[in-house]
PDB file of C-alpha atoms in Angstrom:
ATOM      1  CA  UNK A   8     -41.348  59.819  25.957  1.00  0.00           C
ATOM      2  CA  UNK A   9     -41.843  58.773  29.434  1.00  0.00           C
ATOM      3  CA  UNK A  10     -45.375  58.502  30.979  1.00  0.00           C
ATOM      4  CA  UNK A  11     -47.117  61.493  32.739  1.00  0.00           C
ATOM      5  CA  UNK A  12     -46.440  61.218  36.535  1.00  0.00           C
ATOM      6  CA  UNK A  13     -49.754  61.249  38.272  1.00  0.00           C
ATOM      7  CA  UNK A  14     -50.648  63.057  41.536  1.00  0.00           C
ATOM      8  CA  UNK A  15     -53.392  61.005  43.201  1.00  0.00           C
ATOM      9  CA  UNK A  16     -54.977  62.371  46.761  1.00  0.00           C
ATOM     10  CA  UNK A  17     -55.836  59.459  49.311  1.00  0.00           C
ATOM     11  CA  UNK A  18     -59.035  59.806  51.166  1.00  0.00           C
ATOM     12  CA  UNK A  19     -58.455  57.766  53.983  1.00  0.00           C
ATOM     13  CA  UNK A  20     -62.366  57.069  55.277  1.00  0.00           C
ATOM     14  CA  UNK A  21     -63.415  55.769  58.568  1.00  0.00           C
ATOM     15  CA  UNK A  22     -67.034  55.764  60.152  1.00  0.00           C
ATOM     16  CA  UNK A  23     -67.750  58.182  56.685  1.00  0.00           C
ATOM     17  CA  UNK A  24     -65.334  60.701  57.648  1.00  0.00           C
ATOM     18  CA  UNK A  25     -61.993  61.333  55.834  1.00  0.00           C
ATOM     19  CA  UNK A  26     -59.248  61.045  58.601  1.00  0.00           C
ATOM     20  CA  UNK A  27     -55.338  61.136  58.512  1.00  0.00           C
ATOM     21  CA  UNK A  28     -53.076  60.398  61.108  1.00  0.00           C
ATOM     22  CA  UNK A  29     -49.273  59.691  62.017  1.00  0.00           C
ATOM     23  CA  UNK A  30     -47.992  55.956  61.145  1.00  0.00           C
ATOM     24  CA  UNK A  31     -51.438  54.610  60.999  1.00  0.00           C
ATOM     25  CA  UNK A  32     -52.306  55.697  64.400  1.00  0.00           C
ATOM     26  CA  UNK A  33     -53.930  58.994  66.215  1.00  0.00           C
ATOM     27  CA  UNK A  34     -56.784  59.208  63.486  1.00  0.00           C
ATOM     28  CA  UNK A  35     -57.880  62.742  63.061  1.00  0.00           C
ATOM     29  CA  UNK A  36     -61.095  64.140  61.025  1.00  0.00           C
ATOM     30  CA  UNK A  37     -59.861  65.588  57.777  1.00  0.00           C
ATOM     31  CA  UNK A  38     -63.480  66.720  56.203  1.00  0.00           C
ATOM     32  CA  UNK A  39     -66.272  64.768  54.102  1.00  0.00           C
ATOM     33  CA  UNK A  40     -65.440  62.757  51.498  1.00  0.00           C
ATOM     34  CA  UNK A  41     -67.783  63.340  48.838  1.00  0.00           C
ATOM     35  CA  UNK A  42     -66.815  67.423  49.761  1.00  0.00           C
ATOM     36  CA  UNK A  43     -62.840  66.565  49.312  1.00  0.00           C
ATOM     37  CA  UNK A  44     -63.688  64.559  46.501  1.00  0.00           C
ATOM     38  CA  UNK A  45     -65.053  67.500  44.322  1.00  0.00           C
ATOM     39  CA  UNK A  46     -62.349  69.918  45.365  1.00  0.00           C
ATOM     40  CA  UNK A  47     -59.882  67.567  44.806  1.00  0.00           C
ATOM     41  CA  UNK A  48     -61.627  66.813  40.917  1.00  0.00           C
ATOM     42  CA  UNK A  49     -61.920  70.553  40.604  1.00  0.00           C
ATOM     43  CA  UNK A  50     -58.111  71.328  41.711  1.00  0.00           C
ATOM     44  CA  UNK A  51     -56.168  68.905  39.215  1.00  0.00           C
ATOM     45  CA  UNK A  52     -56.083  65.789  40.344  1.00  0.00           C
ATOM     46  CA  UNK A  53     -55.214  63.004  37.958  1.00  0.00           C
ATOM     47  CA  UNK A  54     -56.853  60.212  40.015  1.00  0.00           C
ATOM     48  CA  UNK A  55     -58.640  59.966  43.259  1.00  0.00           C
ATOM     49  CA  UNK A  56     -57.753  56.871  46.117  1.00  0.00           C
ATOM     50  CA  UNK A  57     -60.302  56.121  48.547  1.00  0.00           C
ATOM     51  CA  UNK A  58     -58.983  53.654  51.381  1.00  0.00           C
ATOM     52  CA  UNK A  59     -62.046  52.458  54.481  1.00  0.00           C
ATOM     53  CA  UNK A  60     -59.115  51.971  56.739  1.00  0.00           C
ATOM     54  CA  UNK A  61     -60.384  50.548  59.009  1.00  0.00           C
ATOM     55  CA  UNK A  62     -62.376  47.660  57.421  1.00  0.00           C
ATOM     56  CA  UNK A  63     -60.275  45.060  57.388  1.00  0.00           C
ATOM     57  CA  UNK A  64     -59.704  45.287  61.166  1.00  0.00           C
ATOM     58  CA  UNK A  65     -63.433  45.711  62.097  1.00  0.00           C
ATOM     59  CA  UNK A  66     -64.007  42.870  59.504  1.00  0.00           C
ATOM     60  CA  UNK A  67     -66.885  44.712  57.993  1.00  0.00           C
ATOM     61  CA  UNK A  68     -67.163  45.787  54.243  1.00  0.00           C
ATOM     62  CA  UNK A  69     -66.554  48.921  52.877  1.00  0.00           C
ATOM     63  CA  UNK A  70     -69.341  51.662  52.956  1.00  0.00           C
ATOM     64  CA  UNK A  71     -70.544  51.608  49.368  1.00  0.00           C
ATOM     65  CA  UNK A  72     -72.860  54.237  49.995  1.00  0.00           C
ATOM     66  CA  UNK A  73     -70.316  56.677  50.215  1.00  0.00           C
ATOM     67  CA  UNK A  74     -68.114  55.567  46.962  1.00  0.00           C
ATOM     68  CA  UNK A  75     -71.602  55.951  45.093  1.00  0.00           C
ATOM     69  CA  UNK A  76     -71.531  59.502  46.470  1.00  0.00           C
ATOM     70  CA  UNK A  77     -67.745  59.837  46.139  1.00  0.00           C
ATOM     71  CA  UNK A  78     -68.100  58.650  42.319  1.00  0.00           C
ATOM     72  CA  UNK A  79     -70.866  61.167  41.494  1.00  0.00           C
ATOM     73  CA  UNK A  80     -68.220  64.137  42.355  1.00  0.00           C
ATOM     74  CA  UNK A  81     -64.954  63.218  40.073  1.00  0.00           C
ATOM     75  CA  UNK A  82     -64.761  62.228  36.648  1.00  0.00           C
ATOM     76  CA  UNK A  83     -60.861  61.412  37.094  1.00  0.00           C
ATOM     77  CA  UNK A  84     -60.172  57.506  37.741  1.00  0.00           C
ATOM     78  CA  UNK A  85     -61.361  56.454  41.246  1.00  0.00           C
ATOM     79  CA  UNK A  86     -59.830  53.501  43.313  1.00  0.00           C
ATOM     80  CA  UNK A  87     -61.232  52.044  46.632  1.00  0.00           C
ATOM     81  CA  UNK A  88     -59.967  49.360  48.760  1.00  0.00           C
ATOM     82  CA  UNK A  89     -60.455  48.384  52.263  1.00  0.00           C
ATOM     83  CA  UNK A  90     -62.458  44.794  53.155  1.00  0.00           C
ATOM     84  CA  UNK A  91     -61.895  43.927  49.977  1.00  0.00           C
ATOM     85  CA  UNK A  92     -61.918  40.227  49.837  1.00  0.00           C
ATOM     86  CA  UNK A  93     -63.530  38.485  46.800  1.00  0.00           C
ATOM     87  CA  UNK A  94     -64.378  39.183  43.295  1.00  0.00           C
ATOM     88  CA  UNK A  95     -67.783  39.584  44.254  1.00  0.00           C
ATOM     89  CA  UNK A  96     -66.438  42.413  46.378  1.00  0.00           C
ATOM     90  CA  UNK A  97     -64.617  43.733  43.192  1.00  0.00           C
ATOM     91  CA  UNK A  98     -67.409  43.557  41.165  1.00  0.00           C
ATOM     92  CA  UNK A  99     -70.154  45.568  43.867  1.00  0.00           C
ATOM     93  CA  UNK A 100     -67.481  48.474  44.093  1.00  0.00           C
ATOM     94  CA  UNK A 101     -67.030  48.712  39.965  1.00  0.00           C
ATOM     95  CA  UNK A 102     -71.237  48.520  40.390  1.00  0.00           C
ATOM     96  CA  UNK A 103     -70.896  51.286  42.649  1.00  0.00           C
ATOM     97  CA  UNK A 104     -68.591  53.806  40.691  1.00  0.00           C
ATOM     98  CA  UNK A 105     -64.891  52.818  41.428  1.00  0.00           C
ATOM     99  CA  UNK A 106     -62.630  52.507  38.204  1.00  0.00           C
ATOM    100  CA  UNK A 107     -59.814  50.439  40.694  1.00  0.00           C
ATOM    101  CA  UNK A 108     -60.039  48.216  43.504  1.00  0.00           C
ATOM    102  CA  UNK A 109     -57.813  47.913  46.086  1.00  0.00           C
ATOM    103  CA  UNK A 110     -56.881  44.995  47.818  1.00  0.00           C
ATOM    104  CA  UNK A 111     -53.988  44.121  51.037  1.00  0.00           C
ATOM    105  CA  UNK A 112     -55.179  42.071  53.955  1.00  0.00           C
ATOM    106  CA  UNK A 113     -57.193  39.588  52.124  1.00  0.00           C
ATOM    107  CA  UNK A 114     -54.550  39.200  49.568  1.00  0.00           C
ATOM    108  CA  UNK A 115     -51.656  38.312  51.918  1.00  0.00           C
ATOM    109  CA  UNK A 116     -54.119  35.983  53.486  1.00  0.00           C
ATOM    110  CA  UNK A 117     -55.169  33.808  50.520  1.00  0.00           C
ATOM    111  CA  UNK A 118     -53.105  35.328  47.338  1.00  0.00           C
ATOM    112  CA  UNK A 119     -54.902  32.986  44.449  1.00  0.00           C
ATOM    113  CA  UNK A 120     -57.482  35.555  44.822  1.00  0.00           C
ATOM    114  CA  UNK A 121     -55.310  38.259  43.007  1.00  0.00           C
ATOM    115  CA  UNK A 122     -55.692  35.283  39.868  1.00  0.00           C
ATOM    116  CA  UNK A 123     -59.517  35.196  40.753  1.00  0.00           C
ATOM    117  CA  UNK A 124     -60.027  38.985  40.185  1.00  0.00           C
ATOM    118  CA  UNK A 125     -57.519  39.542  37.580  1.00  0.00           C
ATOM    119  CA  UNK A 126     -58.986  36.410  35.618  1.00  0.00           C
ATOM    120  CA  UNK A 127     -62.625  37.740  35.834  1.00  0.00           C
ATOM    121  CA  UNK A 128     -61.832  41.778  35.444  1.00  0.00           C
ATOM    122  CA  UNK A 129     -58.211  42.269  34.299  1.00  0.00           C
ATOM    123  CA  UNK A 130     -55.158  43.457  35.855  1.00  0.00           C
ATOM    124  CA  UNK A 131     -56.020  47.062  34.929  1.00  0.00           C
ATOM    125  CA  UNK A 132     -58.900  46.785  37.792  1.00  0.00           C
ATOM    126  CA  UNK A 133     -56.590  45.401  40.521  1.00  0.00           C
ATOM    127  CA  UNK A 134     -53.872  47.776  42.544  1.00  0.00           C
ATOM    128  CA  UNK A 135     -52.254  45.732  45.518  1.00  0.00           C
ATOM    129  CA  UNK A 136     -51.813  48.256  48.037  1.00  0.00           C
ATOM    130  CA  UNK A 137     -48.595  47.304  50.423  1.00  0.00           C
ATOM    131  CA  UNK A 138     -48.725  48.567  53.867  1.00  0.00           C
ATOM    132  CA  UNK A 139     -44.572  48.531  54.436  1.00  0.00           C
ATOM    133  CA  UNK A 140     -42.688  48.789  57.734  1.00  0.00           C
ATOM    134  CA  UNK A 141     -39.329  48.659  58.272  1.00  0.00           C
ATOM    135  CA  UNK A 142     -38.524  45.633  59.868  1.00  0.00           C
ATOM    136  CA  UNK A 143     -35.304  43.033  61.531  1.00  0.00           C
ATOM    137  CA  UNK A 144     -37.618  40.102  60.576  1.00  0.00           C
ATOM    138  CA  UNK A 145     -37.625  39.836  57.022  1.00  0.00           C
ATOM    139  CA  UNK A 146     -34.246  39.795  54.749  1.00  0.00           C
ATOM    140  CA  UNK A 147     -34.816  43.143  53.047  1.00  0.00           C
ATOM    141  CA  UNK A 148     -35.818  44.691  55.896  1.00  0.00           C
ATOM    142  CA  UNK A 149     -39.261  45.535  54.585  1.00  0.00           C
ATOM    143  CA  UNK A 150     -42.053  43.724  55.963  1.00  0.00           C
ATOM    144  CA  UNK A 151     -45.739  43.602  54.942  1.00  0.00           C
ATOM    145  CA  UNK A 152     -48.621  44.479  57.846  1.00  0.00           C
ATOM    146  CA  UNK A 153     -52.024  43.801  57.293  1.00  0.00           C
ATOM    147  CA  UNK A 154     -55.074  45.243  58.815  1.00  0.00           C
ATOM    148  CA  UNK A 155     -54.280  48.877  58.265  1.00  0.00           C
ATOM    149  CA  UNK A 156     -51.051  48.249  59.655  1.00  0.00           C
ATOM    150  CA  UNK A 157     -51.909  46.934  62.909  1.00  0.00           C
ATOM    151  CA  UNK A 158     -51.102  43.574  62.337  1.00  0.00           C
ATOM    152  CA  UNK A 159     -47.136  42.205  61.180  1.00  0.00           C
ATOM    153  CA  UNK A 160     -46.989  39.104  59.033  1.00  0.00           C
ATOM    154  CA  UNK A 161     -42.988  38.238  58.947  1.00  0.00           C
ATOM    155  CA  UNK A 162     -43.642  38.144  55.038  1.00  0.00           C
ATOM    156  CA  UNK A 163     -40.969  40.231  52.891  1.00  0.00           C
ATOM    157  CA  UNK A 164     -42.257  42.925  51.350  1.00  0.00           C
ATOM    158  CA  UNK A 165     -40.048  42.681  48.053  1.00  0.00           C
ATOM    159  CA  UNK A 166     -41.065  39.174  47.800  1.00  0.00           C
ATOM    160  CA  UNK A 167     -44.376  39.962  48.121  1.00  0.00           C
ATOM    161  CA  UNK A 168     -44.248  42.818  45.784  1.00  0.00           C
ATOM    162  CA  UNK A 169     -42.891  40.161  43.015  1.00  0.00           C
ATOM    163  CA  UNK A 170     -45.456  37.665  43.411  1.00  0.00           C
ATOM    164  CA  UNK A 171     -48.098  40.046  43.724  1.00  0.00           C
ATOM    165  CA  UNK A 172     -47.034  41.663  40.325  1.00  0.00           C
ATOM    166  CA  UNK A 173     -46.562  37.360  38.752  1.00  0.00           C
ATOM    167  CA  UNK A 174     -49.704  37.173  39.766  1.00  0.00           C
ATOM    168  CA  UNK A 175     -51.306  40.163  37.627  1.00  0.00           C
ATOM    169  CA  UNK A 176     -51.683  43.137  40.084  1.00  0.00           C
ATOM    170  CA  UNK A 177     -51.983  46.073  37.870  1.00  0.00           C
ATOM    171  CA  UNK A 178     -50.425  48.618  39.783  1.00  0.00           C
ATOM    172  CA  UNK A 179     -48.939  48.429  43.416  1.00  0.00           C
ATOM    173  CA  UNK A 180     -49.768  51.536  45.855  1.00  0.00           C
ATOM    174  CA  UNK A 181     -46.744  51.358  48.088  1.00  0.00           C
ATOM    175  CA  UNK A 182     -47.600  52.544  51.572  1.00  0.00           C
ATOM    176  CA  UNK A 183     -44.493  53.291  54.053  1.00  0.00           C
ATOM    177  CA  UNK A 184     -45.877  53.289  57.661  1.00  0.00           C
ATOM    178  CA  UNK A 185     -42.515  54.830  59.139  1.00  0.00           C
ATOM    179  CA  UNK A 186     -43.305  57.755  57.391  1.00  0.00           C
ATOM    180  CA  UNK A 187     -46.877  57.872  57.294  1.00  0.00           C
ATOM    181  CA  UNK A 188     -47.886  61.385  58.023  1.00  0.00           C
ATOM    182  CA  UNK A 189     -44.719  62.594  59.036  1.00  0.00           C
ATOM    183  CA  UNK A 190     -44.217  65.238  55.953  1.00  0.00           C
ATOM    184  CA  UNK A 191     -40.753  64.466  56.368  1.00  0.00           C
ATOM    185  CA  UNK A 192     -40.368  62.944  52.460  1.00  0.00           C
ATOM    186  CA  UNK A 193     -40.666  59.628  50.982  1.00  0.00           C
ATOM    187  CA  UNK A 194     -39.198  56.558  52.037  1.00  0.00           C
ATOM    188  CA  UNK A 195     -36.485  57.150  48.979  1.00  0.00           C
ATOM    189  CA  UNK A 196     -34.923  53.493  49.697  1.00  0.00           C
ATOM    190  CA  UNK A 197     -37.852  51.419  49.811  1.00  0.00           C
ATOM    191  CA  UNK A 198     -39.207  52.665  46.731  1.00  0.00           C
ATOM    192  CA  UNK A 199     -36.002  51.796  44.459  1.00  0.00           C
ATOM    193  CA  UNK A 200     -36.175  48.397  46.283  1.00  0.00           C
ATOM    194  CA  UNK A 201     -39.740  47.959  45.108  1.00  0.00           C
ATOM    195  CA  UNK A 202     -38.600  49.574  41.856  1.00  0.00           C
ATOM    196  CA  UNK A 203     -35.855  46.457  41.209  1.00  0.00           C
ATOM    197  CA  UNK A 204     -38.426  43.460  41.695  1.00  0.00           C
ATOM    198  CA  UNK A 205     -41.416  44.660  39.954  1.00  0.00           C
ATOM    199  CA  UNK A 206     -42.459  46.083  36.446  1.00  0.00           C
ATOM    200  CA  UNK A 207     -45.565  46.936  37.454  1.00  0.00           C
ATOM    201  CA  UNK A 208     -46.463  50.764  37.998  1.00  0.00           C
ATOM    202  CA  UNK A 209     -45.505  51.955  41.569  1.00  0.00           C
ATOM    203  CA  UNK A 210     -47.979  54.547  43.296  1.00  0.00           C
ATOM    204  CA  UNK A 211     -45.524  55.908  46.050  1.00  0.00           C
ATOM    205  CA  UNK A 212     -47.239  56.691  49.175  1.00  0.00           C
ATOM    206  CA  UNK A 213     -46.353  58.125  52.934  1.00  0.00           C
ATOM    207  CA  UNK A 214     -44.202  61.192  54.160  1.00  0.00           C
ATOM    208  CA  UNK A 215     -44.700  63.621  51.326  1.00  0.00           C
ATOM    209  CA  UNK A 216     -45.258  67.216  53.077  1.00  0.00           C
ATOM    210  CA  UNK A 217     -43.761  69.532  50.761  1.00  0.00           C
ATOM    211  CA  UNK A 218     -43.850  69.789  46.716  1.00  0.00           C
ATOM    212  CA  UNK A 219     -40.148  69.643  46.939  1.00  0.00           C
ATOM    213  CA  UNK A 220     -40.116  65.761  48.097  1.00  0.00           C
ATOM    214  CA  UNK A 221     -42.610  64.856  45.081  1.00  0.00           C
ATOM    215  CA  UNK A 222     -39.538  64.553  42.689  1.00  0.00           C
ATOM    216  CA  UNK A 223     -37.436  62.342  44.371  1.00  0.00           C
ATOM    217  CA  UNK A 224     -39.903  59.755  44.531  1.00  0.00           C
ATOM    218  CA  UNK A 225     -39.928  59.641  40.993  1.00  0.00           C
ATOM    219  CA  UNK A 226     -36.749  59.784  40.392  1.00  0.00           C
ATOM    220  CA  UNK A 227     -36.343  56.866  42.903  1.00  0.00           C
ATOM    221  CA  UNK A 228     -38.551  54.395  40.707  1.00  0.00           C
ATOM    222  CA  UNK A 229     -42.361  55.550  41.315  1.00  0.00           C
ATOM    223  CA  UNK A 230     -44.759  56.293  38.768  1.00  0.00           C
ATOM    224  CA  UNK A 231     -47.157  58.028  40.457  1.00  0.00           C
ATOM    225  CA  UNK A 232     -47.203  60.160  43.693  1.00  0.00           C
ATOM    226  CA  UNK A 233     -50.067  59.834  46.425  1.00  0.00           C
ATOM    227  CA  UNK A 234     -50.500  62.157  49.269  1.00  0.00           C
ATOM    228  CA  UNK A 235     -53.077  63.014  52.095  1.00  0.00           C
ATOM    229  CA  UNK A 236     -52.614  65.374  54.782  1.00  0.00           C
ATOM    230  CA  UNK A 237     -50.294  68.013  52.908  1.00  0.00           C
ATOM    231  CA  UNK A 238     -53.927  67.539  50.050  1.00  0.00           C
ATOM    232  CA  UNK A 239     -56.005  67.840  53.049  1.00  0.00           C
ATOM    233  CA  UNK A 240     -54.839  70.197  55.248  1.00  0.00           C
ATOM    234  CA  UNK A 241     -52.554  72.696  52.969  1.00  0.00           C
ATOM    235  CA  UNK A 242     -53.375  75.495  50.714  1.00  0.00           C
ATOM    236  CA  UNK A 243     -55.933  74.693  47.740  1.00  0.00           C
ATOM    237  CA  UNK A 244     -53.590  74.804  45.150  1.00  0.00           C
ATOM    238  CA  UNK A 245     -50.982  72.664  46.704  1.00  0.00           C
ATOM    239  CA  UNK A 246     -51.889  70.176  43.477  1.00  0.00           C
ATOM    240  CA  UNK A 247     -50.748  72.525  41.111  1.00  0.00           C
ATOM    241  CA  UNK A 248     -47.866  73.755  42.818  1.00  0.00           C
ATOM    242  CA  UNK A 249     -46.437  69.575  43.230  1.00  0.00           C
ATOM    243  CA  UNK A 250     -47.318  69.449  39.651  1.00  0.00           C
ATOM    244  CA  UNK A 251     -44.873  72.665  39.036  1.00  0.00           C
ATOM    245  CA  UNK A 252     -42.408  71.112  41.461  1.00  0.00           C
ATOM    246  CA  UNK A 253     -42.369  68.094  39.500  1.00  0.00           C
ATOM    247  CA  UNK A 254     -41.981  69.764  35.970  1.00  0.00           C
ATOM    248  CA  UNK A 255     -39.292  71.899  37.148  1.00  0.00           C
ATOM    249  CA  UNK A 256     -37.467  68.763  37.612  1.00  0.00           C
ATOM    250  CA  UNK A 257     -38.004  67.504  34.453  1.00  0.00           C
ATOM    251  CA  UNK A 258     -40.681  65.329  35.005  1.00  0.00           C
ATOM    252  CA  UNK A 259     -43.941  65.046  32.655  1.00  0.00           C
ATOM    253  CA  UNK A 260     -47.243  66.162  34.258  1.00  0.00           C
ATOM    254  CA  UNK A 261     -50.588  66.480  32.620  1.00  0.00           C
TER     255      UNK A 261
END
């Protein structure tokens, strides 16, 4: 009996403002997040993902504030990233309501400090989320950005992705920029390349915009589905009906 696949919305905050744009760039306001947050808690979501996107780059630390607020509105799992660079950081954001932390930028930077936080709080605290591009740099052809995908690194993604997951991550959210906000489907290829160097659960994320492209991700090597503007901007059941997309292919849903 395989595992329930999970449909997890992505608050992307910035400035206390969900936002969503195309390939990381052309930010636009998507609502409040403690207001998405309940309807998203109310319409079926399995777990919520809160991302301050633009943290890292303003080298500030996420708005705790509003995951205290965010956390009073869902009793699904919650995980937040963004300027997260410590355990200390791990352990104010568990303080402040989040089930998960999220870390990128400060991971590629110094990586012993996936050990640190998986040493002091487990690997079922700790999601590495890779922001992917494709790239002519790296071997695979997947590179890692940091920075909320403003800055390039030359690392290889896969090789990343397999130390990351030696090194305890718990889960790995697996961000395509190319199709970030395009609603053209999931990068199908990048996933099953992910899929063949890591054990560890894989939370595919960027270009779903229809129910219909939910599947294929999982059939591609994900475990769990994450989404934003098609969540944000579609019709309030669009939950349920990936959920229905997904069963009718076979797959298990709670």
């Amino acid at each position: 009996m395989s595992l329930a696949v999970r449909v997890i919305p992505c608050l992307d905050v910035d400035a206390g403002r969900v936002v969503k744009g195309v390939n990381f760039e052309q930010l636009r306001d998507a609502g409040d997040p403690v207001e998405l947050a309940h309807r998203y808690n109310l319409a079926g979501s399995d777990e919520l993902t809160f991302l301050d996107v633009t943290a890292s780059s303003a080298a500030r630390e996420t708005t705790y504030d509003v995951v205290t607020q965010t956390a009073e509105e869902v009793f699904i799992p919650l995980t937040v990233g963004g300027g997260v660079r410590s355990a200390e950081d791990v352990d104010r954001l568990l303080k402040s309501g989040a089930d998960k932390v999220s870390i990128n930028t400060a991971a590629v930077a110094r990586p012993v400090v996936i050990n640190e936080i998986v040493a002091q709080f487990g690997s079922q605290v700790l999601v590495l989320s890779a922001d992917v591009r494709r790239s002519l740099v790296t071997d695979s052809g997947f590179e890692v950005t940091t920075h909320g995908g403003r800055q390039g690194t030359g690392i290889d993604a896969l090789d990343w992705i397999a130390e990351a997951s030696e090194r305890g991550v718990g889960e790995i959210l697996l961000n395509s920029i190319d199709a970030d906000g395009t609603q053209e489907g999931f990068d199908l290829e990048m996933i099953s390349a992910a899929r063949a160097v890591t054990w560890v659960p894989l939370i595919a994320s960027g270009g779903a915009g229809k129910p219909e492209h939910f599947p294929a991700a999982i059939d591609a090597g994900a475990d769990a589905v994450l989404a934003a503007s098609m969540f944000h901007f579609g019709p309030v059941d669009m939950i349920a009906r990936v959920k229905e997309s997904l069963r009718q292919a076979g797959h298990s849903v709670r």
